Amino acid sequence: MKALQDLQLFVRIAAAGSLSAAARQLGLTPAAASAALKRLEAELQAPLFVRSTRSLRLTAEGEAFLSHCRQALQLLEEGREAITQGQGTVRGPLQISAPSDLGRQHLLGWLDAFQAEHPQLQLRLQLSDRLARLHREPVDVALRYGEPPDSSLVALPLAPDNRRVLCASPTYLAHAGTPRHPGELAQHNCLTFLLADELYDRWRFWQDGRELAVTVQGDRSSDDGEAVRRWALAHRGIAYKSALDVADDLRAGRLVALCPGWQTEPAPLVLVCASRRQLSLAVRRLRDDLLQRCGALSAGLPAALPG
C-alpha cells in the first residue's frame, strides 16, 4: 500500500506543480511527501522532477512515467470498483469540481445529504469557476455550465433546459428604472463575469427567431459567479445569471426577472468526466441524485420566467 500511496503522491505533485500542495491534498507532511518522492525515484533509478526553490517540473523520465502511472492507478481503481459494485456499496474518494455560486448555495447541502446516504464515501470538493483540466488535475468529475470545449470529454446532462436570467433587485430597479428591451441595457450598470481572463460582456437574446447581441458595460466584474449574484442582491446593477443560481432569489422576490418575451441564452448544467471508465458507481449514483435535485430546483422557478 505504501507503493500505491507513492504513486498517488507522484500524480498529485505533477498536477499541482508543488510538493507541499500535493502533500496537503493527501494529508501528509511536506517531509513525509519529500521522503516518499525520493523513495520512488530511488526505486525507479531516475529523477522524476527538476526542482527549483519555487516550483517543480517533470523531467523527461517523469513525463514518460506519468502516463503509465495514471493508467496503473486507473486500473487499480477499476478493480476496486468491480468489487464494490458487486457489493452495491458506494465507497472511497470522489473528487468533484463545481462552479462557485451553485456549489456554495446548493451543492454543499446536496452533498451532505448524499454522503449521509453513503457514509463510506469521502468527498473532496473544489469550488471554482475556472474550468478544471480533467485529463491532468486530480478531479474525477466536474459540474459545468455549457457544453465542454473538449469533445473527448464525457458530458452527462443534469439540467439540459437551464437558461440564463436577466435580473436585478427591486431596489435597483426603483432607482434606475426597469428595462423592457435588451437594447435598454446600455443605460444600466451591468455586472459582468470573467472566465479565463475573458470578459463576458456580450449578452445575447432572441425574439421571433432573431438574435440580438448587446455589449454591456458596468463598474464591476468578477471571475467568481457568486460575487456577481451578491452584487445584484446588493442593488449594484443588472446580472445575467444561470436560472439555477438565482432560483431562490427569484422565488423570494429578492431579484426580479427582466425583459419578458425575450428568450435568454441556454446554460445547460452537465456533469463532465475524462472518460466513460470514470463512470463509477459513486459517479452514477451522484448523477442520479443531482439530476433529481436540479429538476426540483428548476420546477420552483416563476412560471413567467423568460426563455
CSV table of C-alpha atoms in Angstrom, one decimal:
chain,number,residue,atom,x,y,z
A,1,MET,CA,0.0,0.0,0.0
A,2,LYS,CA,2.9,2.3,0.6
A,3,ALA,CA,4.0,1.9,-3.0
A,4,LEU,CA,0.5,2.8,-4.1
A,5,GLN,CA,0.5,5.9,-2.0
A,6,ASP,CA,3.8,6.9,-3.5
A,7,LEU,CA,2.3,6.7,-7.0
A,8,GLN,CA,-0.8,8.7,-5.9
A,9,LEU,CA,1.5,11.3,-4.5
A,10,PHE,CA,3.6,11.5,-7.7
A,11,VAL,CA,0.4,12.1,-9.8
A,12,ARG,CA,-0.7,14.8,-7.4
A,13,ILE,CA,2.6,16.6,-7.5
A,14,ALA,CA,2.6,16.5,-11.3
A,15,ALA,CA,-0.9,18.1,-11.3
A,16,ALA,CA,-0.3,20.7,-8.7
A,17,GLY,CA,3.3,21.6,-9.6
A,18,SER,CA,4.0,21.7,-5.9
A,19,LEU,CA,5.1,19.1,-3.4
A,20,SER,CA,3.6,20.9,-0.4
A,21,ALA,CA,0.2,21.3,-2.2
A,22,ALA,CA,0.1,17.6,-3.1
A,23,ALA,CA,1.1,16.8,0.5
A,24,ARG,CA,-1.8,18.8,1.8
A,25,GLN,CA,-4.3,17.1,-0.5
A,26,LEU,CA,-3.2,13.7,0.8
A,27,GLY,CA,-2.9,14.7,4.5
A,28,LEU,CA,0.9,14.3,4.6
A,29,THR,CA,3.6,16.5,6.0
A,30,PRO,CA,6.0,18.0,3.5
A,31,ALA,CA,8.8,15.9,5.0
A,32,ALA,CA,6.8,12.7,4.5
A,33,ALA,CA,5.9,13.7,0.9
A,34,SER,CA,9.5,14.5,0.1
A,35,ALA,CA,10.7,11.2,1.5
A,36,ALA,CA,8.1,9.3,-0.5
A,37,LEU,CA,9.1,11.0,-3.7
A,38,LYS,CA,12.8,10.3,-3.0
A,39,ARG,CA,11.9,6.6,-2.3
A,40,LEU,CA,10.0,6.4,-5.6
A,41,GLU,CA,12.9,8.0,-7.6
A,42,ALA,CA,15.4,5.6,-5.9
A,43,GLU,CA,13.3,2.6,-6.9
A,44,LEU,CA,13.0,3.8,-10.5
A,45,GLN,CA,16.6,4.9,-10.5
A,46,ALA,CA,15.6,8.1,-12.3
A,47,PRO,CA,14.8,11.7,-11.4
A,48,LEU,CA,11.1,12.5,-11.9
A,49,PHE,CA,11.2,16.2,-11.3
A,50,VAL,CA,13.5,19.1,-11.8
A,51,ARG,CA,13.4,21.1,-8.5
A,52,SER,CA,13.9,24.8,-8.0
A,53,THR,CA,13.2,27.0,-5.0
A,54,ARG,CA,9.8,28.0,-6.4
A,55,SER,CA,8.5,25.1,-8.4
A,56,LEU,CA,8.8,21.6,-9.8
A,57,ARG,CA,8.6,20.4,-13.3
A,58,LEU,CA,8.6,17.0,-14.8
A,59,THR,CA,11.8,15.5,-16.3
A,60,ALA,CA,11.6,13.6,-19.5
A,61,GLU,CA,11.6,10.4,-17.4
A,62,GLY,CA,8.8,11.8,-15.2
A,63,GLU,CA,6.7,12.7,-18.3
A,64,ALA,CA,7.0,9.2,-19.6
A,65,PHE,CA,6.3,7.6,-16.2
A,66,LEU,CA,3.3,9.8,-15.5
A,67,SER,CA,1.1,8.4,-18.3
A,68,HIS,CA,1.8,4.8,-17.2
A,69,CYS,CA,1.3,5.7,-13.5
A,70,ARG,CA,-2.1,7.2,-14.3
A,71,GLN,CA,-3.1,4.1,-16.2
A,72,ALA,CA,-2.0,1.8,-13.4
A,73,LEU,CA,-3.9,3.8,-10.8
A,74,GLN,CA,-7.0,3.8,-13.0
A,75,LEU,CA,-6.8,0.0,-13.4
A,76,LEU,CA,-6.5,-0.4,-9.7
A,77,GLU,CA,-9.5,1.8,-9.2
A,78,GLU,CA,-11.5,-0.2,-11.7
A,79,GLY,CA,-10.6,-3.4,-9.8
A,80,ARG,CA,-11.7,-1.9,-6.5
A,81,GLU,CA,-14.8,-0.6,-8.3
A,82,ALA,CA,-15.7,-4.0,-9.6
A,83,ILE,CA,-15.6,-5.4,-6.1
A,84,THR,CA,-17.7,-2.5,-4.6
A,85,GLN,CA,-20.2,-2.7,-7.4
A,86,GLY,CA,-20.8,-6.3,-6.7
A,87,GLN,CA,-21.4,-5.4,-3.1
A,88,GLY,CA,-23.6,-2.4,-4.2
A,89,THR,CA,-21.6,-0.1,-1.9
A,90,VAL,CA,-20.6,3.4,-2.7
A,91,ARG,CA,-17.2,4.0,-1.1
A,92,GLY,CA,-13.8,5.6,-1.5
A,93,PRO,CA,-12.8,9.1,-2.5
A,94,LEU,CA,-14.8,11.1,-5.0
A,95,GLN,CA,-13.2,14.4,-6.2
A,96,ILE,CA,-15.6,17.0,-7.6
A,97,SER,CA,-15.1,20.4,-9.2
A,98,ALA,CA,-18.1,22.7,-9.3
A,99,PRO,CA,-19.0,26.4,-10.0
A,100,SER,CA,-18.7,28.7,-7.0
A,101,ASP,CA,-22.2,30.0,-6.8
A,102,LEU,CA,-24.1,26.8,-7.4
A,103,GLY,CA,-21.6,25.0,-5.2
A,104,ARG,CA,-22.0,27.2,-2.1
A,105,GLN,CA,-25.7,27.8,-2.5
A,106,HIS,CA,-26.9,24.3,-3.3
A,107,LEU,CA,-24.2,21.7,-3.8
A,108,LEU,CA,-22.9,21.8,-0.2
A,109,GLY,CA,-26.2,20.8,1.2
A,110,TRP,CA,-26.9,18.3,-1.5
A,111,LEU,CA,-23.6,16.6,-0.9
A,112,ASP,CA,-24.2,16.5,2.8
A,113,ALA,CA,-27.4,14.5,2.2
A,114,PHE,CA,-25.7,12.3,-0.4
A,115,GLN,CA,-22.9,11.5,1.9
A,116,ALA,CA,-25.3,10.7,4.7
A,117,GLU,CA,-26.8,8.0,2.4
A,118,HIS,CA,-23.3,6.7,1.6
A,119,PRO,CA,-21.2,7.1,4.7
A,120,GLN,CA,-18.2,5.2,3.3
A,121,LEU,CA,-17.7,7.9,0.6
A,122,GLN,CA,-15.0,10.5,1.1
A,123,LEU,CA,-15.8,13.7,-0.8
A,124,ARG,CA,-13.2,16.2,-2.0
A,125,LEU,CA,-14.8,19.4,-3.3
A,126,GLN,CA,-13.2,22.1,-5.4
A,127,LEU,CA,-15.3,25.2,-5.9
A,128,SER,CA,-14.1,27.4,-8.7
A,129,ASP,CA,-15.5,28.9,-11.9
A,130,ARG,CA,-12.1,28.0,-13.5
A,131,LEU,CA,-12.5,25.1,-15.9
A,132,ALA,CA,-10.7,22.1,-14.4
A,133,ARG,CA,-8.3,20.2,-16.7
A,134,LEU,CA,-9.8,16.8,-16.2
A,135,HIS,CA,-7.0,15.0,-18.1
A,136,ARG,CA,-4.3,16.5,-15.8
A,137,GLU,CA,-5.8,17.5,-12.5
A,138,PRO,CA,-6.9,15.2,-9.6
A,139,VAL,CA,-10.6,15.6,-10.4
A,140,ASP,CA,-13.0,12.7,-11.0
A,141,VAL,CA,-16.0,14.8,-12.2
A,142,ALA,CA,-16.8,18.4,-12.8
A,143,LEU,CA,-20.1,20.2,-12.9
A,144,ARG,CA,-20.1,22.9,-15.5
A,145,TYR,CA,-22.5,25.2,-17.4
A,146,GLY,CA,-22.5,24.7,-21.2
A,147,GLU,CA,-21.1,22.1,-23.4
A,148,PRO,CA,-17.5,21.2,-22.7
A,149,PRO,CA,-15.0,22.7,-25.2
A,150,ASP,CA,-13.1,19.3,-25.4
A,151,SER,CA,-15.2,16.9,-27.4
A,152,SER,CA,-13.3,13.9,-26.0
A,153,LEU,CA,-14.8,14.5,-22.5
A,154,VAL,CA,-18.0,12.7,-21.4
A,155,ALA,CA,-20.8,15.1,-20.6
A,156,LEU,CA,-24.0,13.9,-18.8
A,157,PRO,CA,-26.9,16.4,-18.6
A,158,LEU,CA,-28.1,17.5,-15.2
A,159,ALA,CA,-30.3,20.4,-16.2
A,160,PRO,CA,-30.4,20.4,-20.0
A,161,ASP,CA,-33.1,23.2,-20.3
A,162,ASN,CA,-31.4,25.6,-17.9
A,163,ARG,CA,-31.0,29.1,-19.2
A,164,ARG,CA,-29.6,32.5,-18.1
A,165,VAL,CA,-31.8,35.1,-16.5
A,166,LEU,CA,-31.5,38.8,-16.8
A,167,CYS,CA,-32.3,40.1,-13.3
A,168,ALA,CA,-31.9,42.8,-10.8
A,169,SER,CA,-33.1,43.7,-7.3
A,170,PRO,CA,-36.4,45.7,-6.8
A,171,THR,CA,-34.3,48.5,-5.1
A,172,TYR,CA,-32.0,48.9,-8.1
A,173,LEU,CA,-35.0,49.0,-10.5
A,174,ALA,CA,-36.8,51.5,-8.4
A,175,HIS,CA,-33.8,53.8,-8.6
A,176,ALA,CA,-32.5,53.1,-12.1
A,177,GLY,CA,-35.8,52.1,-13.9
A,178,THR,CA,-36.8,48.7,-15.4
A,179,PRO,CA,-35.6,47.8,-18.8
A,180,ARG,CA,-38.3,46.3,-21.1
A,181,HIS,CA,-36.0,45.7,-24.1
A,182,PRO,CA,-32.4,44.3,-24.1
A,183,GLY,CA,-31.3,47.4,-26.0
A,184,GLU,CA,-32.0,49.5,-22.9
A,185,LEU,CA,-29.2,47.8,-21.1
A,186,ALA,CA,-26.9,50.5,-22.4
A,187,GLN,CA,-28.5,52.8,-19.9
A,188,HIS,CA,-27.8,50.5,-16.9
A,189,ASN,CA,-24.9,49.3,-14.8
A,190,CYS,CA,-24.4,45.7,-15.8
A,191,LEU,CA,-22.5,43.2,-13.6
A,192,THR,CA,-20.1,41.2,-15.8
A,193,PHE,CA,-18.3,37.9,-15.4
A,194,LEU,CA,-14.7,37.0,-16.3
A,195,LEU,CA,-13.8,33.5,-17.5
A,196,ALA,CA,-10.2,32.6,-18.2
A,197,ASP,CA,-9.4,36.4,-18.2
A,198,GLU,CA,-12.0,37.0,-20.9
A,199,LEU,CA,-14.7,39.5,-20.1
A,200,TYR,CA,-18.2,38.1,-20.8
A,201,ASP,CA,-19.8,41.5,-21.8
A,202,ARG,CA,-21.7,40.5,-24.9
A,203,TRP,CA,-25.2,39.2,-23.8
A,204,ARG,CA,-27.4,37.5,-26.4
A,205,PHE,CA,-31.2,37.4,-26.6
A,206,TRP,CA,-33.7,36.0,-29.1
A,207,GLN,CA,-37.2,37.0,-30.2
A,208,ASP,CA,-39.3,35.5,-33.1
A,209,GLY,CA,-36.2,33.7,-34.2
A,210,ARG,CA,-34.0,36.7,-34.5
A,211,GLU,CA,-30.9,37.2,-32.3
A,212,LEU,CA,-30.0,40.4,-30.6
A,213,ALA,CA,-26.5,40.7,-29.1
A,214,VAL,CA,-25.9,43.6,-26.7
A,215,THR,CA,-22.5,44.7,-25.5
A,216,VAL,CA,-22.9,45.9,-21.9
A,217,GLN,CA,-20.9,48.0,-19.6
A,218,GLY,CA,-20.6,48.3,-15.8
A,219,ASP,CA,-18.5,49.4,-13.0
A,220,ARG,CA,-17.5,45.9,-11.7
A,221,SER,CA,-16.8,42.4,-12.9
A,222,SER,CA,-15.6,39.2,-11.3
A,223,ASP,CA,-14.3,35.8,-12.1
A,224,ASP,CA,-16.5,34.4,-9.3
A,225,GLY,CA,-20.1,33.9,-10.1
A,226,GLU,CA,-21.2,34.2,-6.5
A,227,ALA,CA,-19.7,37.7,-6.3
A,228,VAL,CA,-21.8,38.8,-9.3
A,229,ARG,CA,-25.0,37.4,-7.7
A,230,ARG,CA,-24.2,39.1,-4.4
A,231,TRP,CA,-23.7,42.4,-6.2
A,232,ALA,CA,-27.1,42.1,-7.8
A,233,LEU,CA,-28.6,41.3,-4.4
A,234,ALA,CA,-26.8,44.4,-3.0
A,235,HIS,CA,-28.6,46.6,-5.6
A,236,ARG,CA,-25.4,47.3,-7.6
A,237,GLY,CA,-26.8,46.6,-11.1
A,238,ILE,CA,-28.2,44.0,-13.5
A,239,ALA,CA,-26.8,40.5,-13.8
A,240,TYR,CA,-27.2,37.8,-16.4
A,241,LYS,CA,-27.0,34.6,-14.3
A,242,SER,CA,-27.9,30.9,-14.6
A,243,ALA,CA,-31.5,30.3,-13.6
A,244,LEU,CA,-30.3,27.7,-11.1
A,245,ASP,CA,-28.1,30.2,-9.4
A,246,VAL,CA,-30.9,32.7,-8.8
A,247,ALA,CA,-33.9,30.4,-8.4
A,248,ASP,CA,-34.3,31.0,-4.7
A,249,ASP,CA,-33.8,34.8,-5.1
A,250,LEU,CA,-36.4,35.0,-7.8
A,251,ARG,CA,-38.9,32.9,-5.8
A,252,ALA,CA,-38.3,35.1,-2.7
A,253,GLY,CA,-38.6,38.3,-4.7
A,254,ARG,CA,-35.0,39.4,-3.9
A,255,LEU,CA,-34.4,39.5,-7.6
A,256,VAL,CA,-36.8,40.2,-10.5
A,257,ALA,CA,-36.5,38.7,-14.0
A,258,LEU,CA,-36.4,41.3,-16.7
A,259,CYS,CA,-37.4,41.6,-20.4
A,260,PRO,CA,-40.3,39.2,-20.6
A,261,GLY,CA,-40.9,38.0,-24.1
A,262,TRP,CA,-37.2,37.6,-24.9
A,263,GLN,CA,-35.5,34.2,-24.9
A,264,THR,CA,-32.3,34.1,-23.0
A,265,GLU,CA,-29.0,32.2,-23.5
A,266,PRO,CA,-29.0,28.5,-22.8
A,267,ALA,CA,-26.9,27.4,-19.9
A,268,PRO,CA,-27.2,23.6,-19.6
A,269,LEU,CA,-25.7,22.1,-16.5
A,270,VAL,CA,-23.6,19.0,-17.2
A,271,LEU,CA,-21.6,16.5,-15.2
A,272,VAL,CA,-18.3,16.0,-17.0
A,273,CYS,CA,-15.6,13.4,-16.7
A,274,ALA,CA,-12.5,12.5,-18.7
A,275,SER,CA,-13.7,9.1,-20.0
A,276,ARG,CA,-16.5,6.5,-19.5
A,277,ARG,CA,-14.2,4.4,-17.5
A,278,GLN,CA,-14.6,7.1,-14.7
A,279,LEU,CA,-18.4,6.5,-14.5
A,280,SER,CA,-18.0,4.6,-11.3
A,281,LEU,CA,-20.9,3.5,-9.1
A,282,ALA,CA,-20.3,6.6,-6.9
A,283,VAL,CA,-20.4,8.9,-10.0
A,284,ARG,CA,-23.6,7.3,-11.4
A,285,ARG,CA,-25.4,7.5,-8.0
A,286,LEU,CA,-24.3,11.1,-7.7
A,287,ARG,CA,-25.5,11.9,-11.2
A,288,ASP,CA,-28.9,10.4,-10.5
A,289,ASP,CA,-29.2,12.4,-7.2
A,290,LEU,CA,-28.2,15.7,-8.8
A,291,LEU,CA,-30.5,15.2,-11.8
A,292,GLN,CA,-33.4,14.9,-9.4
A,293,ARG,CA,-32.4,17.9,-7.3
A,294,CYS,CA,-31.7,20.2,-10.3
A,295,GLY,CA,-35.1,19.2,-11.6
A,296,ALA,CA,-36.8,20.1,-8.3
A,297,LEU,CA,-34.9,23.5,-8.2
A,298,SER,CA,-35.9,24.3,-11.8
A,299,ALA,CA,-39.5,23.4,-11.1
A,300,GLY,CA,-39.6,26.1,-8.4
A,301,LEU,CA,-38.8,28.9,-10.8
A,302,PRO,CA,-41.5,31.5,-11.6
A,303,ALA,CA,-43.8,30.4,-14.4
A,304,ALA,CA,-43.3,33.7,-16.3
A,305,LEU,CA,-39.6,33.4,-16.5
A,306,PRO,CA,-38.2,34.5,-19.9
A,307,GLY,CA,-36.9,31.8,-22.2
